[in-house]
Coordinates of C-alpha atoms in Angstrom, one line a residue:
Chain A
M20 CA 143.2 92.6 101.0
I21 CA 141.1 93.9 103.9
P22 CA 139.7 91.3 106.3
A23 CA 135.9 92.0 106.5
T24 CA 133.7 89.8 108.6
S25 CA 130.4 91.5 108.2
A26 CA 128.6 92.7 105.1
A27 CA 128.3 96.1 106.6
E28 CA 132.1 96.3 107.1
L29 CA 132.8 95.2 103.5
R30 CA 130.3 97.8 102.3
A31 CA 132.0 100.5 104.4
A32 CA 135.4 99.5 103.0
A33 CA 134.0 99.7 99.4
R34 CA 132.6 103.2 100.3
R35 CA 136.0 104.4 101.5
G36 CA 137.6 103.1 98.3
E37 CA 139.5 100.5 100.2
W38 CA 138.0 97.4 98.6
R39 CA 139.1 96.7 95.1
V40 CA 138.9 92.9 94.5
T41 CA 136.3 90.2 93.9
T42 CA 133.8 89.6 96.7
A43 CA 133.9 85.8 96.0
G44 CA 134.9 83.9 99.1
H45 CA 134.2 86.8 101.5
C46 CA 131.4 87.3 104.1
P47 CA 130.2 83.7 104.1
A48 CA 127.2 84.4 106.3
Y49 CA 125.5 86.8 103.8
Q50 CA 123.8 86.8 100.4
Q51 CA 125.7 88.6 97.6
A52 CA 123.8 90.4 94.8
N53 CA 124.1 91.5 91.2
V54 CA 123.2 95.1 90.8
V55 CA 121.3 96.5 87.7
I56 CA 120.1 100.2 87.8
L57 CA 117.8 101.3 85.0
P58 CA 115.5 104.3 84.3
K59 CA 111.9 103.8 85.4
E60 CA 110.8 103.9 81.7
S61 CA 112.2 100.3 81.2
A62 CA 111.9 99.0 84.8
A63 CA 108.5 97.2 84.6
E64 CA 109.7 95.4 81.4
F65 CA 112.9 94.4 83.1
A66 CA 111.2 93.3 86.2
A67 CA 109.0 91.1 83.9
F68 CA 112.1 89.7 82.3
C69 CA 113.5 88.7 85.7
T70 CA 110.3 87.1 86.9
R71 CA 110.0 85.1 83.7
N72 CA 113.6 83.8 84.1
P73 CA 113.9 83.3 87.8
T74 CA 116.8 80.8 87.6
P75 CA 119.4 83.3 86.0
C76 CA 117.6 86.4 87.5
P77 CA 116.3 85.7 91.0
I78 CA 115.0 89.0 92.4
I79 CA 116.2 89.8 96.0
E80 CA 114.9 93.3 96.0
I81 CA 113.7 96.0 93.7
M82 CA 114.0 99.6 95.0
P83 CA 111.4 102.2 94.0
P84 CA 112.4 105.0 91.6
G85 CA 115.0 107.3 93.1
D86 CA 115.4 105.3 96.3
P87 CA 119.1 104.4 96.9
E88 CA 118.5 102.4 100.2
P89 CA 117.8 98.7 100.0
V90 CA 115.6 98.8 103.1
R91 CA 114.8 95.0 103.0
S92 CA 118.2 93.6 102.2
A93 CA 120.7 96.1 103.7
P94 CA 118.9 98.9 105.7
G95 CA 121.1 102.0 106.0
A96 CA 123.3 101.1 102.9
D97 CA 123.5 103.4 99.9
I98 CA 123.6 101.7 96.5
R99 CA 125.3 104.8 95.0
T100 CA 128.5 104.3 97.1
D101 CA 128.6 100.8 98.6
L102 CA 129.9 98.9 95.7
S103 CA 133.6 98.8 95.1
G104 CA 133.2 99.5 91.4
Y105 CA 130.5 100.5 88.9
R106 CA 130.1 100.2 85.1
I107 CA 128.1 102.8 83.2
Y108 CA 126.5 101.9 79.9
R109 CA 124.7 104.3 77.6
A110 CA 122.6 102.9 74.8
G111 CA 124.2 99.5 75.3
E112 CA 127.8 100.8 75.2
L113 CA 130.2 100.7 78.2
V114 CA 131.2 104.3 78.6
E115 CA 132.8 104.5 82.0
Q116 CA 134.0 102.6 85.1
R117 CA 134.1 104.4 88.4
G118 CA 134.0 104.1 92.2
D119 CA 130.7 105.8 93.0
I120 CA 127.7 107.1 91.1
R121 CA 126.4 109.8 93.4
D122 CA 126.6 112.5 90.7
L123 CA 124.9 110.3 88.2
W124 CA 121.9 109.5 90.4
R125 CA 118.4 110.5 89.2
N126 CA 114.9 110.4 90.7
D127 CA 113.7 107.9 88.1
L128 CA 116.4 105.3 88.6
V129 CA 115.2 101.8 89.7
T130 CA 117.7 99.4 91.3
F131 CA 117.4 95.7 91.0
L132 CA 119.3 93.3 93.3
L133 CA 119.5 89.8 91.8
G134 CA 120.9 86.7 93.5
C135 CA 124.5 85.6 92.8
S136 CA 126.2 82.2 92.8
F137 CA 128.9 83.5 95.2
T138 CA 126.2 83.0 97.9
F139 CA 126.2 79.2 97.6
E140 CA 130.0 78.8 97.0
H141 CA 130.4 79.1 100.7
A142 CA 128.1 76.1 101.2
L143 CA 130.2 74.1 98.8
I144 CA 133.5 75.1 100.6
D145 CA 131.9 74.2 104.0
A146 CA 131.1 70.8 102.7
G147 CA 134.7 70.2 101.5
V148 CA 134.2 71.0 97.8
S149 CA 137.0 73.1 96.5
V150 CA 135.8 76.1 94.3
R151 CA 138.6 76.8 91.9
N152 CA 137.9 80.5 91.3
V153 CA 137.9 81.2 95.0
E154 CA 141.1 79.2 95.5
C155 CA 142.7 81.2 92.7
G156 CA 141.2 84.6 93.7
T157 CA 140.0 85.1 90.1
S158 CA 136.6 86.0 88.7
V159 CA 134.5 82.9 87.9
P160 CA 134.5 82.1 84.2
M161 CA 131.1 82.9 82.5
Y162 CA 129.9 81.9 79.0
V163 CA 127.0 82.9 76.7
S164 CA 125.1 79.6 76.3
S165 CA 122.6 78.5 73.6
L166 CA 119.8 78.3 76.2
T167 CA 117.2 81.0 75.4
C168 CA 115.5 83.1 78.0
L169 CA 111.7 83.8 77.9
P170 CA 111.4 87.3 76.4
A171 CA 109.7 90.2 78.0
G172 CA 109.1 93.2 75.7
R173 CA 112.5 94.5 74.5
F174 CA 114.4 92.2 76.8
H175 CA 115.5 88.9 75.3
G176 CA 118.6 86.8 74.7
P177 CA 120.6 83.8 75.8
T178 CA 121.3 82.6 79.3
V179 CA 124.8 83.4 80.6
V180 CA 126.2 80.6 82.7
S181 CA 129.0 80.4 85.3
M182 CA 131.3 77.3 85.3
R183 CA 133.1 75.5 88.2
P184 CA 135.1 72.3 87.7
I185 CA 133.9 69.6 90.2
P186 CA 135.3 66.1 90.8
E187 CA 132.9 63.5 89.4
A188 CA 132.4 62.0 92.8
Q189 CA 131.1 65.3 94.3
I190 CA 128.6 66.2 91.6
Q191 CA 125.6 64.8 93.3
L192 CA 126.6 66.6 96.6
V193 CA 127.1 69.9 94.7
R194 CA 123.7 69.5 93.0
E195 CA 122.0 69.0 96.3
L196 CA 123.8 71.8 98.1
S197 CA 123.2 74.4 95.5
A198 CA 119.5 73.4 95.1
H199 CA 119.0 74.8 98.6
Y200 CA 119.8 78.3 97.2
P201 CA 117.0 79.1 94.7
H202 CA 117.6 82.8 95.5
A203 CA 121.2 82.3 94.2
H204 CA 120.5 80.4 90.9
G205 CA 119.8 77.0 92.7
A206 CA 121.0 73.7 91.1
P207 CA 123.2 73.5 88.1
I208 CA 121.4 73.8 84.7
H209 CA 124.0 71.7 82.9
V210 CA 126.7 69.2 83.8
G211 CA 129.3 67.9 81.4
D212 CA 129.9 68.5 77.7
P213 CA 129.9 72.3 77.1
Y214 CA 129.0 71.8 73.4
E215 CA 125.5 70.7 74.4
I216 CA 124.8 74.2 75.6
G217 CA 126.6 76.0 72.8
I218 CA 129.9 76.7 74.4
A219 CA 132.8 76.1 72.0
D220 CA 135.9 76.7 74.2
L221 CA 136.1 76.7 78.0
A222 CA 139.5 78.4 77.8
R223 CA 137.9 81.5 76.4
P224 CA 135.1 82.7 78.7
D225 CA 132.9 85.6 77.6
Y226 CA 133.2 87.2 81.1
G227 CA 135.6 86.5 84.0
E228 CA 138.8 84.5 83.8
P229 CA 139.4 80.9 82.7
V230 CA 140.2 78.2 85.2
Q231 CA 142.0 74.8 84.8
I232 CA 140.0 71.6 84.8
H233 CA 141.9 68.8 86.5
P234 CA 141.8 65.1 85.6
G235 CA 138.6 63.5 87.0
E236 CA 136.8 66.9 87.1
V237 CA 133.6 67.7 85.2
P238 CA 132.5 71.2 84.2
V239 CA 129.4 72.2 86.0
F240 CA 127.3 75.1 84.8
W241 CA 124.9 77.4 86.8
A242 CA 122.6 80.1 85.4
C243 CA 124.3 83.5 86.0
G244 CA 123.0 86.9 86.9
V245 CA 125.1 88.5 84.2
T246 CA 122.3 87.3 81.9
S247 CA 120.3 90.3 83.0
Q248 CA 123.0 92.8 82.1
A249 CA 123.6 91.1 78.7
V250 CA 119.9 91.4 77.7
A251 CA 119.8 95.1 78.9
V252 CA 123.0 95.9 76.9
K253 CA 121.4 94.2 73.8
A254 CA 118.2 96.2 74.3
R255 CA 120.3 99.4 74.2
V256 CA 118.6 101.0 77.2
E257 CA 119.4 104.7 77.5
L258 CA 121.3 104.3 80.8
M259 CA 122.3 101.2 82.7
M260 CA 124.6 101.1 85.7
T261 CA 125.9 97.8 87.2
H262 CA 128.5 96.5 89.6
E263 CA 131.9 95.7 88.3
P264 CA 131.9 92.0 87.4
G265 CA 132.9 89.8 90.4
Q266 CA 132.5 92.8 92.8
M267 CA 129.0 92.2 94.1
F268 CA 126.8 94.1 96.5
L269 CA 126.9 92.5 100.0
T270 CA 123.5 92.3 101.6
D271 CA 122.7 91.7 105.3
L272 CA 120.3 88.8 104.4
P273 CA 121.4 85.5 105.9
R274 CA 123.0 83.2 103.3
Q275 CA 120.3 80.6 103.3
G276 CA 117.1 82.4 103.7
N277 CA 115.4 84.6 101.1
T278 CA 112.7 85.9 103.4
R279 CA 112.9 88.1 106.4
T280 CA 109.4 89.3 106.9
Chain B
M30 CA 79.8 73.5 89.9
I31 CA 81.8 72.4 86.9
P32 CA 84.4 69.6 87.4
A33 CA 87.7 70.9 86.2
T34 CA 90.8 68.8 86.4
S35 CA 93.4 70.9 84.6
A36 CA 94.1 74.6 85.1
A37 CA 93.6 75.2 81.4
E38 CA 90.0 73.7 81.7
L39 CA 89.2 75.9 84.6
R40 CA 90.5 79.0 82.7
A41 CA 88.4 78.0 79.7
A42 CA 85.3 77.6 81.8
A43 CA 86.0 81.1 83.4
R44 CA 86.4 82.5 79.9
R45 CA 83.0 81.1 78.8
G46 CA 81.4 82.6 81.9
E47 CA 80.7 79.1 83.3
W48 CA 82.8 79.3 86.4
R49 CA 81.4 81.6 89.1
V50 CA 82.6 80.2 92.4
T51 CA 85.8 80.2 94.6
T52 CA 88.8 78.3 93.1
A53 CA 89.7 77.1 96.6
G54 CA 89.9 73.3 96.6
H55 CA 90.1 73.0 92.8
C56 CA 92.9 72.0 90.5
P57 CA 95.2 70.6 93.3
A58 CA 98.2 70.1 91.0
Y59 CA 98.6 73.8 90.1
Q60 CA 99.6 77.1 91.7
Q61 CA 96.9 79.7 92.1
A62 CA 97.6 83.4 91.9
N63 CA 96.4 86.8 93.0
V64 CA 96.1 89.2 90.1
V65 CA 96.8 92.9 90.3
I66 CA 96.9 95.0 87.2
L67 CA 98.2 98.6 87.4
P68 CA 99.4 101.3 84.9
K69 CA 103.1 101.3 84.1
E70 CA 103.4 104.7 85.9
S71 CA 103.1 102.9 89.3
A72 CA 104.4 99.4 88.4
A73 CA 108.1 99.8 89.4
E74 CA 107.1 101.1 92.8
F75 CA 104.5 98.3 93.2
A76 CA 107.1 95.7 92.2
A77 CA 109.5 97.2 94.8
F78 CA 106.7 96.9 97.4
C79 CA 106.2 93.2 96.5
T80 CA 109.9 92.3 96.7
R81 CA 110.2 94.1 100.0
N82 CA 107.3 92.1 101.4
P83 CA 107.8 88.7 99.9
T84 CA 105.8 86.8 102.5
P85 CA 102.4 88.5 101.8
C86 CA 103.4 89.3 98.1
P87 CA 105.4 86.5 96.5
I88 CA 105.9 87.3 92.8
I89 CA 105.1 84.5 90.4
E90 CA 105.2 86.5 87.3
I91 CA 105.2 90.2 86.2
M92 CA 104.0 90.8 82.6
P93 CA 105.5 93.6 80.6
P94 CA 103.3 96.7 79.8
G95 CA 100.4 95.8 77.5
D96 CA 101.1 92.0 77.5
P97 CA 98.1 90.0 78.4
E98 CA 99.8 86.5 78.2
P99 CA 101.5 85.0 81.2
V100 CA 104.1 83.2 79.1
R101 CA 106.0 81.8 82.0
S102 CA 103.1 80.6 84.2
A103 CA 100.3 79.9 81.7
P104 CA 101.4 80.1 78.1
G105 CA 98.4 80.8 75.8
A106 CA 96.2 82.2 78.6
D107 CA 94.7 85.7 78.4
I108 CA 94.6 87.6 81.6
R109 CA 91.8 89.8 80.2
T110 CA 89.3 86.9 80.0
D111 CA 90.6 83.9 82.0
L112 CA 89.4 85.0 85.5
S113 CA 85.9 84.3 86.5
G114 CA 85.4 87.8 87.9
Y115 CA 87.2 91.1 88.0
R116 CA 87.1 94.2 90.2
I117 CA 87.8 97.6 88.8
Y118 CA 89.1 100.3 91.1
R119 CA 89.6 104.0 90.2
A120 CA 91.6 106.3 92.5
G121 CA 91.1 103.7 95.2
E122 CA 87.3 103.3 94.8
L123 CA 85.7 100.1 93.7
V124 CA 83.6 101.2 90.7
E125 CA 82.7 98.0 88.9
Q126 CA 82.7 94.2 89.0
R127 CA 82.6 92.3 85.7
G128 CA 83.4 89.1 83.8
D129 CA 86.1 90.3 81.5
I130 CA 88.3 93.4 80.9
R131 CA 89.0 93.3 77.2
D132 CA 87.5 96.7 76.5
L133 CA 89.4 98.3 79.4
W134 CA 92.8 96.9 78.3
R135 CA 95.6 99.5 77.6
N136 CA 99.1 99.3 76.3
D137 CA 100.5 100.6 79.6
L138 CA 98.9 98.0 81.9
V139 CA 101.3 95.8 83.9
T140 CA 100.0 92.5 85.4
F141 CA 101.3 91.1 88.6
L142 CA 100.6 87.4 89.5
L143 CA 101.3 86.8 93.2
G144 CA 101.2 83.5 95.1
C145 CA 98.1 82.4 97.0
S146 CA 97.5 80.2 100.1
F147 CA 95.0 78.1 98.1
T148 CA 98.1 76.5 96.6
F149 CA 99.2 74.9 99.9
E150 CA 95.7 74.1 101.1
H151 CA 95.8 71.0 98.9
A152 CA 99.0 69.8 100.7
L153 CA 97.2 70.2 104.1
I154 CA 94.2 68.2 102.8
D155 CA 96.5 65.5 101.3
A156 CA 98.1 65.1 104.8
G157 CA 94.7 64.7 106.5
V158 CA 94.3 68.3 107.8
S159 CA 90.8 69.6 107.2
V160 CA 90.6 73.1 105.8
R161 CA 87.4 74.6 107.1
N162 CA 86.8 77.2 104.2
V163 CA 87.3 74.4 101.6
E164 CA 84.9 72.1 103.5
C165 CA 82.3 74.8 103.7
G166 CA 82.9 76.1 100.1
T167 CA 83.3 79.6 101.5
S168 CA 85.9 82.3 100.9
V169 CA 88.7 82.1 103.5
P170 CA 88.4 84.8 106.3
M171 CA 90.9 87.5 106.0
Y172 CA 91.8 90.3 108.5
V173 CA 93.8 93.5 108.5
S174 CA 96.6 92.8 111.1
S175 CA 98.8 95.2 113.0
L176 CA 101.9 93.9 111.3
T177 CA 103.4 96.6 109.2
C178 CA 104.8 96.1 105.7
L179 CA 108.1 97.6 104.6
P180 CA 107.1 100.7 102.5
A181 CA 108.1 101.3 98.9
G182 CA 107.3 104.8 97.6
R183 CA 103.5 105.5 97.8
F184 CA 102.8 101.9 98.8
H185 CA 102.6 101.2 102.5
G186 CA 100.2 99.7 105.0
P187 CA 99.4 96.7 107.2
T188 CA 99.7 93.0 106.3
V189 CA 96.4 91.3 105.6
V190 CA 96.3 87.7 106.9
S191 CA 94.1 84.7 106.2
M192 CA 93.0 82.4 109.1
R193 CA 92.4 78.7 109.2
P194 CA 91.4 76.9 112.5
I195 CA 93.7 73.9 113.1
P196 CA 93.6 71.2 115.8
E197 CA 96.3 71.9 118.3
A198 CA 97.9 68.5 117.6
Q199 CA 98.3 69.3 113.9
I200 CA 99.9 72.7 114.2
Q201 CA 103.5 71.5 113.9
L202 CA 102.6 69.5 110.8
V203 CA 100.8 72.5 109.3
R204 CA 103.8 74.7 109.9
E205 CA 106.1 72.3 108.2
L206 CA 103.9 71.6 105.2
S207 CA 103.2 75.2 104.4
A208 CA 106.9 76.2 104.9
H209 CA 107.5 74.2 101.7
Y210 CA 105.4 76.7 99.7
P211 CA 107.4 80.0 100.0
H212 CA 105.8 81.0 96.6
A213 CA 102.4 80.7 98.4
H214 CA 103.1 82.7 101.6
G215 CA 105.0 79.8 103.3
A216 CA 104.8 79.1 107.0
P217 CA 102.2 80.8 109.3
I218 CA 103.2 84.3 110.5
H219 CA 101.2 83.9 113.7
V220 CA 99.5 81.1 115.7
G221 CA 97.0 81.6 118.5
D222 CA 95.7 84.8 120.2
P223 CA 94.4 87.1 117.4
Y224 CA 94.8 90.2 119.7
E225 CA 98.6 89.9 119.5
I226 CA 98.4 90.8 115.8
G227 CA 95.7 93.4 116.3
I228 CA 92.6 91.4 115.3
A229 CA 89.7 92.3 117.6
D230 CA 87.0 89.9 116.4
L231 CA 87.5 86.7 114.4
A232 CA 83.7 86.6 113.7
R233 CA 84.0 89.8 111.6
P234 CA 86.7 89.3 108.9
D235 CA 87.7 92.3 106.8
Y236 CA 87.4 90.1 103.6
G237 CA 85.9 86.7 103.0
E238 CA 83.5 84.9 105.3
P239 CA 83.9 83.9 108.9
V240 CA 84.4 80.2 109.9
Q241 CA 83.6 78.4 113.1
I242 CA 86.5 77.4 115.4
H243 CA 85.8 74.1 117.1
P244 CA 86.9 73.1 120.6
G245 CA 90.6 72.1 120.6
E246 CA 91.3 74.2 117.5
V247 CA 93.7 77.2 117.4
P248 CA 93.5 80.0 114.8
V249 CA 96.5 79.9 112.5
F250 CA 97.3 83.0 110.4
W251 CA 99.1 83.3 107.1
A252 CA 100.3 86.4 105.2
C253 CA 97.8 87.0 102.4
G254 CA 98.0 88.4 98.9
V255 CA 95.1 90.8 99.5
T256 CA 97.8 92.9 101.3
S257 CA 98.9 94.1 97.8
Q258 CA 95.4 95.2 96.8
A259 CA 94.9 96.9 100.2
V260 CA 98.0 99.0 99.8
A261 CA 97.2 99.9 96.1
V262 CA 93.7 101.0 97.1
K263 CA 95.2 103.1 99.9
A264 CA 97.7 104.7 97.4
R265 CA 94.6 105.7 95.3
V266 CA 96.3 104.5 92.1
E267 CA 94.5 105.9 89.0
L268 CA 93.3 102.4 87.8
M269 CA 93.7 99.0 89.4
M270 CA 92.0 95.8 88.3
T271 CA 92.1 92.6 90.4
H272 CA 90.5 89.2 90.5
E273 CA 87.2 88.8 92.4
P274 CA 88.3 87.7 96.0
G275 CA 88.6 83.9 96.2
Q276 CA 88.3 83.5 92.5
M277 CA 92.0 83.2 91.7
F278 CA 94.0 82.9 88.4
L279 CA 94.9 79.2 87.8
T280 CA 98.5 78.8 86.5
D281 CA 100.0 75.8 84.8
L282 CA 102.9 75.9 87.2
P283 CA 103.2 72.7 89.3
R284 CA 102.0 73.2 92.9
Q285 CA 105.3 72.7 94.6
G286 CA 107.8 74.3 92.3
N287 CA 108.3 78.0 91.7
T288 CA 110.8 77.6 88.9
R289 CA 110.4 76.2 85.5
T290 CA 113.5 77.4 83.7

């Protein structure tokens, strides 16, 4: 693993093909982002979906058609090269995984950067809360819940949630800390019994890797940015490109603030 | 003037043509919104502009093409009838002002609801700060500043600011109170000398009506949602429809929270 202290350094390592692991636990000073790239044809509808479901899909920046530079959140970066891995979907099917998307770029592609819970994990760790997926270096477990999103045109579906086991005594602290990060999903949307939100088996996540729940710990669930990818897959959009799960885009935005202007 | 306690009542009065004045100072429990309606062709670019300039243009909801119902922020409302006045611009020229836009509606029109400073004015009043434009029942004075927005495609231009005179002793209080409303422009972006942000004459606002500044008061400037209309006019978008200045859309969203989900 390459030590990377700034977001720009991590992006440069990804561009050189030298960063191949999860970004969870790295670059604690900066906001991390989910990436969804769609043709302009479906972009207004997808933007509407995100604004109607701001807890799973908090918008950090939308880039105009054909523009690969996130001028607000990472000036000088290039969204076609600065992720460590990309997934390519055509008509809802995953067709390819690759290290850059320069040759797939088009003038009508609109990039969405959406907040990620990795941003607030650092605040939990700073406050003495251990975050199992960071300890284990694994991708956080994610589940399709029974909580329904507000629809927008062809985009509709359930909320995907991420789960972290938290000792009962720290739950109030964790609620309060994460509530300060509305641009990164904010407070948990469910605490406790997974059945209540339609999750049958915590050992079998729909995305990411399972983690152990120790005695005295309670599963805590946050809305997850993968929600946006799941609805776009379901809508069978002609082309969608995303980050490789767990390998997020590192912005230059400070962890706690959503505004710069 | 019609007493309206709920946002739904005010919208109904507007729909019946019985509400014809500013919404400033009304419905203190609810968020007010700027309305910008554009063809889908320019919507992704405009969404990008808003996300790159979240202080003047905080997105409350984007509605998918052709959808007149703000299902997140005012379920059951109709954006074609529930404002008390509309302005119609073609290729950047104001061509008409009217009471509803049902016959101009198209399947490709995308509605943007953006936060408004009227939302936090109630918090100032509750804390004992007098808000001159509310006292006078006039439209808040707005000025084109020299602060430049981050561009997004064809959309670019200066930040428009609103101004309220505040007694020197209350400035810190006003900063703190408005900072709690990031979905309504947040904290002031400038306090004091208007020349520093390129404003030559406070008595001659670019939009709204001037207000008197009393001895001991300082002009305080907030980013303003009119910024978004100004850049869309300048870009000469084929068709743009907006609210009549000062006559905002009343949402059902609680004043302080931006999230519902």
